mmCIF file of C-alpha atoms and ligand atoms in Angstrom:
data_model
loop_
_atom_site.group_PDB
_atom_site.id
_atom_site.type_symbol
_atom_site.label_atom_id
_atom_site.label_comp_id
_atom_site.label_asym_id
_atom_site.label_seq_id
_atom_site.Cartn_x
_atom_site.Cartn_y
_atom_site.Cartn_z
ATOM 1 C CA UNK A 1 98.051 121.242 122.058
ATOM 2 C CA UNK A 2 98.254 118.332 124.274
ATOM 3 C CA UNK A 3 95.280 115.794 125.244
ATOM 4 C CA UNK A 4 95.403 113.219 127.651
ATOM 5 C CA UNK A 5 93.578 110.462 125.879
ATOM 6 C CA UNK A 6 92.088 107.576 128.711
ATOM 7 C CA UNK A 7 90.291 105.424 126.349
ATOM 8 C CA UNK A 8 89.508 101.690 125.125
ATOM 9 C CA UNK A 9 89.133 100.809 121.711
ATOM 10 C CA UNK A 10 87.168 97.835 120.868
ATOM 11 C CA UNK A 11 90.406 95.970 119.792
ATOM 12 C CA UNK A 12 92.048 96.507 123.014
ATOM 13 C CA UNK A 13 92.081 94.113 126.044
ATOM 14 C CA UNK A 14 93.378 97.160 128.261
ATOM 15 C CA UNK A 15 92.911 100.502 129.342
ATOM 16 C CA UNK A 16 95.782 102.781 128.854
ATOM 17 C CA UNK A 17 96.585 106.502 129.257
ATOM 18 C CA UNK A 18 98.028 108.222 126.576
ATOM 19 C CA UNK A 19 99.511 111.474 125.857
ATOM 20 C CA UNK A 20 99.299 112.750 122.216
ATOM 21 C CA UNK A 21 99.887 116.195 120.492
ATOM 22 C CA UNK A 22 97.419 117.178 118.237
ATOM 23 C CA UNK A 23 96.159 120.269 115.941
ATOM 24 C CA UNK A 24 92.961 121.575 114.809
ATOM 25 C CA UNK A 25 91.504 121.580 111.552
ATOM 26 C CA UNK A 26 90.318 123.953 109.464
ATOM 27 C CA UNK A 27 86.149 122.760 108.165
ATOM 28 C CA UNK A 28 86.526 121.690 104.558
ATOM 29 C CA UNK A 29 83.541 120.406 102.739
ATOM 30 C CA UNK A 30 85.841 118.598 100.135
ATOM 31 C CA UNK A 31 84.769 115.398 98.783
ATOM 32 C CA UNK A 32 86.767 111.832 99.112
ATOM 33 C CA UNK A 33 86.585 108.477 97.413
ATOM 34 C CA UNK A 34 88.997 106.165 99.059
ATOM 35 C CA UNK A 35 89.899 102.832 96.916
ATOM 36 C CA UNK A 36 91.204 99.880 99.582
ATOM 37 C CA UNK A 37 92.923 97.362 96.684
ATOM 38 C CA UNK A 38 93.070 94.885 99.433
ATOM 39 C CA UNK A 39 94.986 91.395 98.260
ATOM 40 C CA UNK A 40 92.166 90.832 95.792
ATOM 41 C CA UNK A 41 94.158 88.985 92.784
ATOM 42 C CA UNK A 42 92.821 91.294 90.206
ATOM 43 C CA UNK A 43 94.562 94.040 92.418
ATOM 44 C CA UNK A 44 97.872 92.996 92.876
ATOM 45 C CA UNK A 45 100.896 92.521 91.053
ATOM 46 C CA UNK A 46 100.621 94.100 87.270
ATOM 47 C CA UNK A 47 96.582 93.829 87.975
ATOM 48 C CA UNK A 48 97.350 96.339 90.564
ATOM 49 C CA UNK A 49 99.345 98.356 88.173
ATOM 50 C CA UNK A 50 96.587 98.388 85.291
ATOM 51 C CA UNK A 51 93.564 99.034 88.268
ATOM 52 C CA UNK A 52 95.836 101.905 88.871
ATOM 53 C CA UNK A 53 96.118 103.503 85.772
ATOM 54 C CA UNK A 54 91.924 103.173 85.035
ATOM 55 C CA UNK A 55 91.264 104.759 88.052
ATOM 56 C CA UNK A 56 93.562 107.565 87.886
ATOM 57 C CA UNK A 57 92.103 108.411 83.994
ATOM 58 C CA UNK A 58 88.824 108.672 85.372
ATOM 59 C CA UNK A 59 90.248 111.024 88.375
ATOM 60 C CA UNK A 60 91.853 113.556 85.970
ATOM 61 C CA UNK A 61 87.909 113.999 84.922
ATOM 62 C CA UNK A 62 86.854 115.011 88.244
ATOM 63 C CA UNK A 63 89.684 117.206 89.809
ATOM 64 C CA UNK A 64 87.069 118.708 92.593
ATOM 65 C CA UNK A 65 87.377 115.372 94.062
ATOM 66 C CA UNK A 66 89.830 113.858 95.761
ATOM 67 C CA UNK A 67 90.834 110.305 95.050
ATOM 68 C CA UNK A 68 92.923 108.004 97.541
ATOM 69 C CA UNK A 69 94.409 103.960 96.230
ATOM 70 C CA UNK A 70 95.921 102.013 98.734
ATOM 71 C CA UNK A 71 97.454 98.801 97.240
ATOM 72 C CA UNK A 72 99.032 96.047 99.134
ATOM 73 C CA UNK A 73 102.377 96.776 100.574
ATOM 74 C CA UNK A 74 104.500 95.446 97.934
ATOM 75 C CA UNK A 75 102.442 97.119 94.814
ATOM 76 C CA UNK A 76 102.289 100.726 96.592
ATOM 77 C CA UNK A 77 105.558 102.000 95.169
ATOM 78 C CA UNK A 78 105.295 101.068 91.861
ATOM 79 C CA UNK A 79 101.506 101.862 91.807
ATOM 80 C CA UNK A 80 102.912 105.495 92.902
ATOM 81 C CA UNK A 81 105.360 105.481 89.716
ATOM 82 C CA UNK A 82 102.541 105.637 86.822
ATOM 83 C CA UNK A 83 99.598 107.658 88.443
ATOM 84 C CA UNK A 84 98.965 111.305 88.315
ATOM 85 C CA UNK A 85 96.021 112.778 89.627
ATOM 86 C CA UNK A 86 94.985 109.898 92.318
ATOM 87 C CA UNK A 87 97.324 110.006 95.612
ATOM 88 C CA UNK A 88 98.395 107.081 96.843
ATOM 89 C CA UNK A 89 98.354 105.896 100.388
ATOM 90 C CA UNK A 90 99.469 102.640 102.131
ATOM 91 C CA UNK A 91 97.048 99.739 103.917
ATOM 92 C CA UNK A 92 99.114 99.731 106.832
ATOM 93 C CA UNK A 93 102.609 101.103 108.284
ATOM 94 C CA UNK A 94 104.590 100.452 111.628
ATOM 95 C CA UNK A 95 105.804 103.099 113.874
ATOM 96 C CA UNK A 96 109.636 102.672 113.841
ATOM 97 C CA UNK A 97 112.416 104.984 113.526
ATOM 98 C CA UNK A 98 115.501 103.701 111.658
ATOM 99 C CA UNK A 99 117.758 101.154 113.051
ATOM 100 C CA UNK A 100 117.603 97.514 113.611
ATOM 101 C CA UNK A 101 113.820 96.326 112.819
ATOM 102 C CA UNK A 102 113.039 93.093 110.623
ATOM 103 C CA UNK A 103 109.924 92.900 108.434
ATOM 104 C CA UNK A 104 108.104 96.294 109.541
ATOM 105 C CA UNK A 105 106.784 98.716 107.063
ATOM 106 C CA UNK A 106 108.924 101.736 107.691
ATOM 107 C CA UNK A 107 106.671 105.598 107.393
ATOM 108 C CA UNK A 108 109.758 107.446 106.111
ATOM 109 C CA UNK A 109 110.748 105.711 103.301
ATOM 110 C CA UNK A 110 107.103 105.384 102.224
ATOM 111 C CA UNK A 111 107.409 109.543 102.585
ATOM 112 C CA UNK A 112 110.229 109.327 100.235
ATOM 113 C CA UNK A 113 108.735 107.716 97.728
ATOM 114 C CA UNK A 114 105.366 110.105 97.677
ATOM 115 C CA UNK A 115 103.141 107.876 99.315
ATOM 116 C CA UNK A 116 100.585 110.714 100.808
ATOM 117 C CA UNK A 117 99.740 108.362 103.668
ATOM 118 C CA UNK A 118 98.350 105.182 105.472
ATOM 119 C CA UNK A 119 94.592 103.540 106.118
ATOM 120 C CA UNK A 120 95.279 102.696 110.130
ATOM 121 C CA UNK A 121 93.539 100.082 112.390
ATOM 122 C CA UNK A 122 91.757 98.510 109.047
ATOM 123 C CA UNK A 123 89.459 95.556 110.898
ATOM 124 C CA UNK A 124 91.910 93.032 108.573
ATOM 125 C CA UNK A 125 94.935 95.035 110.011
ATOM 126 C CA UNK A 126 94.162 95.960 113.857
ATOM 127 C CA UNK A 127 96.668 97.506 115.899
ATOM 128 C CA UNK A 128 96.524 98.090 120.138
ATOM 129 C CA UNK A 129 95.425 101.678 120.682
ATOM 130 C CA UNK A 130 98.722 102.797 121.425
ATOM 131 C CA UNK A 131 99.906 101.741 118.344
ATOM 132 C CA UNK A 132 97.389 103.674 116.521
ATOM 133 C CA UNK A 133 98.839 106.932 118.566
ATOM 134 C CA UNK A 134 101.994 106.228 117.479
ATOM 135 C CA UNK A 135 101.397 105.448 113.834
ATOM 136 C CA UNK A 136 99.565 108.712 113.793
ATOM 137 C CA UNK A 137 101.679 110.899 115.290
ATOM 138 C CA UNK A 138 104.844 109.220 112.647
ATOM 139 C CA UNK A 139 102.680 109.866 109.691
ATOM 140 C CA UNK A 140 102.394 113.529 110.272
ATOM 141 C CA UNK A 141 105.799 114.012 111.469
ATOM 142 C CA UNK A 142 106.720 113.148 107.606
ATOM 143 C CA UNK A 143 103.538 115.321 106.176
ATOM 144 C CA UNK A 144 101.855 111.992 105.606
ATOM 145 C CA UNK A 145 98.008 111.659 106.083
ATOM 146 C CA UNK A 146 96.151 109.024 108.664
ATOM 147 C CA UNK A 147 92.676 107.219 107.524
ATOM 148 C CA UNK A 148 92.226 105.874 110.734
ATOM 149 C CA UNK A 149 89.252 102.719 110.663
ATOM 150 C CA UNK A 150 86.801 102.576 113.516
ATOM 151 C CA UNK A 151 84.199 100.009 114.138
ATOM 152 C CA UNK A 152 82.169 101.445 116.202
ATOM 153 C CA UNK A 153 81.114 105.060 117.967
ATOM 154 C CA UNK A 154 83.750 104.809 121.090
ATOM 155 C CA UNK A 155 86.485 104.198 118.664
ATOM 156 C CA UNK A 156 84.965 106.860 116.207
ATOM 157 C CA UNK A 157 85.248 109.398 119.201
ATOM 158 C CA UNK A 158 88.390 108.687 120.138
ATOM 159 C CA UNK A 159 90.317 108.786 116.415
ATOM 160 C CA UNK A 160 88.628 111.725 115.765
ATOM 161 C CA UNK A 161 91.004 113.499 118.180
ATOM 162 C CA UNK A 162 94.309 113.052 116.670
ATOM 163 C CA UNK A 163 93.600 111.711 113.356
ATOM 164 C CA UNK A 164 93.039 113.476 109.912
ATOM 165 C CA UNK A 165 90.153 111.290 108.314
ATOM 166 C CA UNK A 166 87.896 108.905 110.536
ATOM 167 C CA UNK A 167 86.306 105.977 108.227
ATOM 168 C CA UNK A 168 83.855 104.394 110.085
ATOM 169 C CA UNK A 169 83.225 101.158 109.084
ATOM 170 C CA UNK A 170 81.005 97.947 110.059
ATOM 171 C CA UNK A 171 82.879 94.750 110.572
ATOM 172 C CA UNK A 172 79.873 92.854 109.896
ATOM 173 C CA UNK A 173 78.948 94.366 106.372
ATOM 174 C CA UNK A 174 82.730 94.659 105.071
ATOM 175 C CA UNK A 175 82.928 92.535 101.616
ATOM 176 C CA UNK A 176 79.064 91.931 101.761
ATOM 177 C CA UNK A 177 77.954 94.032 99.401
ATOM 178 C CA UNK A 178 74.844 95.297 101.776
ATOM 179 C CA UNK A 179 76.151 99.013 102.231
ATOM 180 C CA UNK A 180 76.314 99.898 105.849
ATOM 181 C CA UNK A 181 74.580 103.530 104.890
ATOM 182 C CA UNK A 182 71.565 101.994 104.125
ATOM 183 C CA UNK A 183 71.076 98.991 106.261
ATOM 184 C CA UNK A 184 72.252 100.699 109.342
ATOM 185 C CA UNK A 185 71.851 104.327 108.658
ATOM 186 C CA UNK A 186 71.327 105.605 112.320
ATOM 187 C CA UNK A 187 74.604 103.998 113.233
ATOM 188 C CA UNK A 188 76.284 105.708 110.392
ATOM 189 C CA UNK A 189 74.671 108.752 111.678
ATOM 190 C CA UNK A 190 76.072 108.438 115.464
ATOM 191 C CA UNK A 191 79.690 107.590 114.060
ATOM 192 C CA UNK A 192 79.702 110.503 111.875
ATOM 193 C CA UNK A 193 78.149 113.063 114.563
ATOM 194 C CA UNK A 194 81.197 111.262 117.043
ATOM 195 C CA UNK A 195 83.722 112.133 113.971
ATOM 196 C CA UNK A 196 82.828 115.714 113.492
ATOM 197 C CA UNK A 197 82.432 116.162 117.241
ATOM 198 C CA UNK A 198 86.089 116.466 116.950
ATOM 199 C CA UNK A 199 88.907 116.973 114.243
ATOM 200 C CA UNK A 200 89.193 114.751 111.742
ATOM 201 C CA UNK A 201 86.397 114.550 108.129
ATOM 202 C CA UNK A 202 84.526 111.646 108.500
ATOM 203 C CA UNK A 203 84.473 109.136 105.943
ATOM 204 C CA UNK A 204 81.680 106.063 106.012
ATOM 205 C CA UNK A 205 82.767 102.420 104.532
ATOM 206 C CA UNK A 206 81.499 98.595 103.992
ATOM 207 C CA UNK A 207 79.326 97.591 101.643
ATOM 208 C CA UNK A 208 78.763 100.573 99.565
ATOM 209 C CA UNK A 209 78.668 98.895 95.879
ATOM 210 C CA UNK A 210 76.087 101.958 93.820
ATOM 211 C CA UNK A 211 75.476 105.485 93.865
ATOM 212 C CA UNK A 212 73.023 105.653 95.691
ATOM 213 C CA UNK A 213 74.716 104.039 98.644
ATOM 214 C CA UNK A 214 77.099 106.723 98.211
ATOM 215 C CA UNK A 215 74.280 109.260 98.234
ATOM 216 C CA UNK A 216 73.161 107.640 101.736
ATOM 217 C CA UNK A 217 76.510 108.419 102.803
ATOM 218 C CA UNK A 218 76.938 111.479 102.343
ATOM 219 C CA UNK A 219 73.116 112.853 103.528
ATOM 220 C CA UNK A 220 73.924 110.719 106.595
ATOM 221 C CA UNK A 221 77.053 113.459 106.671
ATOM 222 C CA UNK A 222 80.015 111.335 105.632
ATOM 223 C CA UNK A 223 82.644 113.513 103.522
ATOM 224 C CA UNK A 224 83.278 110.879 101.344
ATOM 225 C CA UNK A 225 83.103 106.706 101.343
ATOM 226 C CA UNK A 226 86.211 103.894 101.638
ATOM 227 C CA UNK A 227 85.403 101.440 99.173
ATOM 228 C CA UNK A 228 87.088 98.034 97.876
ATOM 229 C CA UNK A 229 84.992 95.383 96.347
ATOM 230 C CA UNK A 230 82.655 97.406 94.015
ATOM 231 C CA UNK A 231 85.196 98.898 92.457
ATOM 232 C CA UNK A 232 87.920 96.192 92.257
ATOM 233 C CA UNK A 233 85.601 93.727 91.162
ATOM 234 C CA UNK A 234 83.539 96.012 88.814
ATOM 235 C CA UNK A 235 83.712 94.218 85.133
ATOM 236 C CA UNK A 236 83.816 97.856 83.796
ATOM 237 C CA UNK A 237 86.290 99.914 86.765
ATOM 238 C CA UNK A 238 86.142 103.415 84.977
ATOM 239 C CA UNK A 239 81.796 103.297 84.761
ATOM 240 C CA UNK A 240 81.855 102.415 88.374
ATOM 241 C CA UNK A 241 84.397 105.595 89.888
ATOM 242 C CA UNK A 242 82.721 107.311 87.550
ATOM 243 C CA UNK A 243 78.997 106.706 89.146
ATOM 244 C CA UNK A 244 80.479 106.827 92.922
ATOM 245 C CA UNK A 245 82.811 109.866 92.087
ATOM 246 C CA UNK A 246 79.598 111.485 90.786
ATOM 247 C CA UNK A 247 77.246 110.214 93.406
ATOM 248 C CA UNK A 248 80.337 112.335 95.752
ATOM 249 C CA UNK A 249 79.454 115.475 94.053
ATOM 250 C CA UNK A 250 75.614 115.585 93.393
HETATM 251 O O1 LIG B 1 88.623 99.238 103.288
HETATM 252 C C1 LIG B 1 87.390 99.181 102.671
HETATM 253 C C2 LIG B 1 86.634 98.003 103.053
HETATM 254 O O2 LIG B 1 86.876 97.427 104.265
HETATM 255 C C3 LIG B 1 85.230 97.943 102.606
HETATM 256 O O3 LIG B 1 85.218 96.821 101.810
HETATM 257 O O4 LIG B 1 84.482 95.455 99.956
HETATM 258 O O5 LIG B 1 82.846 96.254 101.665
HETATM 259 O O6 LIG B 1 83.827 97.870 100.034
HETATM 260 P P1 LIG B 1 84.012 96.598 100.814
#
């Protein structure tokens, strides 16, 4: 099918018209927990590697779930190399074809390599909205999956037609440790009702750091949370997946 998308995202200083194919999903009441490694030091290089490898032991314990990782750029293909259960996505990729680009993060060779996919329009990584369409629309061309970041209910309304997950997430709370599920639950609410208004499974982020932010998240109707600083800078990594992964499936 084919929508004619006339839209401005928060990040945009433009309006622009847009044509995009896109498909309709199946409902699926699965359950996500999606780990953003970020450039924390304790997550990159052989940190990365060893974050990695906890995570994905506690994952193999909880196969109704389904865990995402997404390293920096330069850990994400050897992070892919030692895990099993976990899939392993990408913080950011450009929408090139081969040929003569310089420094760009190229979607088909992540394919190759068995990255399952790509966070999109991450606050720390913005992109114009018809880069977002584009980025999209490469990702599933090689099977790859888009987590596409929204800050707020316009944007939320708008991913939810082309991409496969929505994560809404507050700016404001990101890093603060104050989970955005429970000090702005009714906001959560309108993002997620905005997300399942169309196709893609709405996923809720910023802040969450316990289980029972997770909990929030999901009665608030979230399919599953994007998470970075509780679990990269948990002193014990395996307890905390372990209490959000359970928190998931309650
Ligand atoms: O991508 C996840 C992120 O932006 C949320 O960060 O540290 O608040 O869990 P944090």
């Amino acid at each position: 099918m084919i929508l004619l998308l006339y839209y401005r995202m928060n990040y945009m200083s433009s309006t622009e018209v847009i044509k995009i194919h896109f498909r309709i999903r199946p409902p699926t009441d699965d359950r996500f927990l999606v780990i953003n490694f970020k450039t924390y030091l304790n997550a990159t290089g052989s940190r990365a590697i060893d974050l990695a490898r906890r995570i994905d032991k506690v994952a193999k314990e909880y196969p109704t779930v389904r865990v995402m990782i997404a390293p920096s750029v330069v850990d994400v293909l050897k992070v892919a190399e030692v895990v099993e259960a976990v899939d392993v996505i990408a913080q950011h990729v450009d929408p090139i074809d081969p040929g003569a680009h310089t420094g760009r993060i190229p979607i088909w060779v992540l394919s190759e390599y068995g990255i399952a996919g790509a966070l999109v329009n991450h606050s720390e990584r913005p992109v114009s909205f018809n880069e977002l369409v584009n980025i999209v629309s490469t990702l599933r061309r090689y099977g790859m999956k888009s987590i596409v970041c929204t800050p707020n209910v316009d944007a939320s309304r708008m991913a939810t037609q082309i991409a496969d997950f929505v994560a809404f997430e507050d700016p404001e709370l990101i890093g603060s440790g104050i989970s955005v599920s429970k000090a702005k639950p009714e906001l959560v609410r309108r993002n997620v009702e905005a997300i399942r208004a169309g196709q893609a499974i709405p996923l809720v982020g910023a802040g969450i750091s316990t289980a029972e932010d997770v909990r929030a998240s999901i009665a608030l109707g979230a399919q599953g949370v994007l998470v970075a600083s509780a679990i990269v800078k948990a002193k014990n990594v395996e307890n905390k997946v372990r209490e959000f992964i359970s928190a998931l499936i309650e």
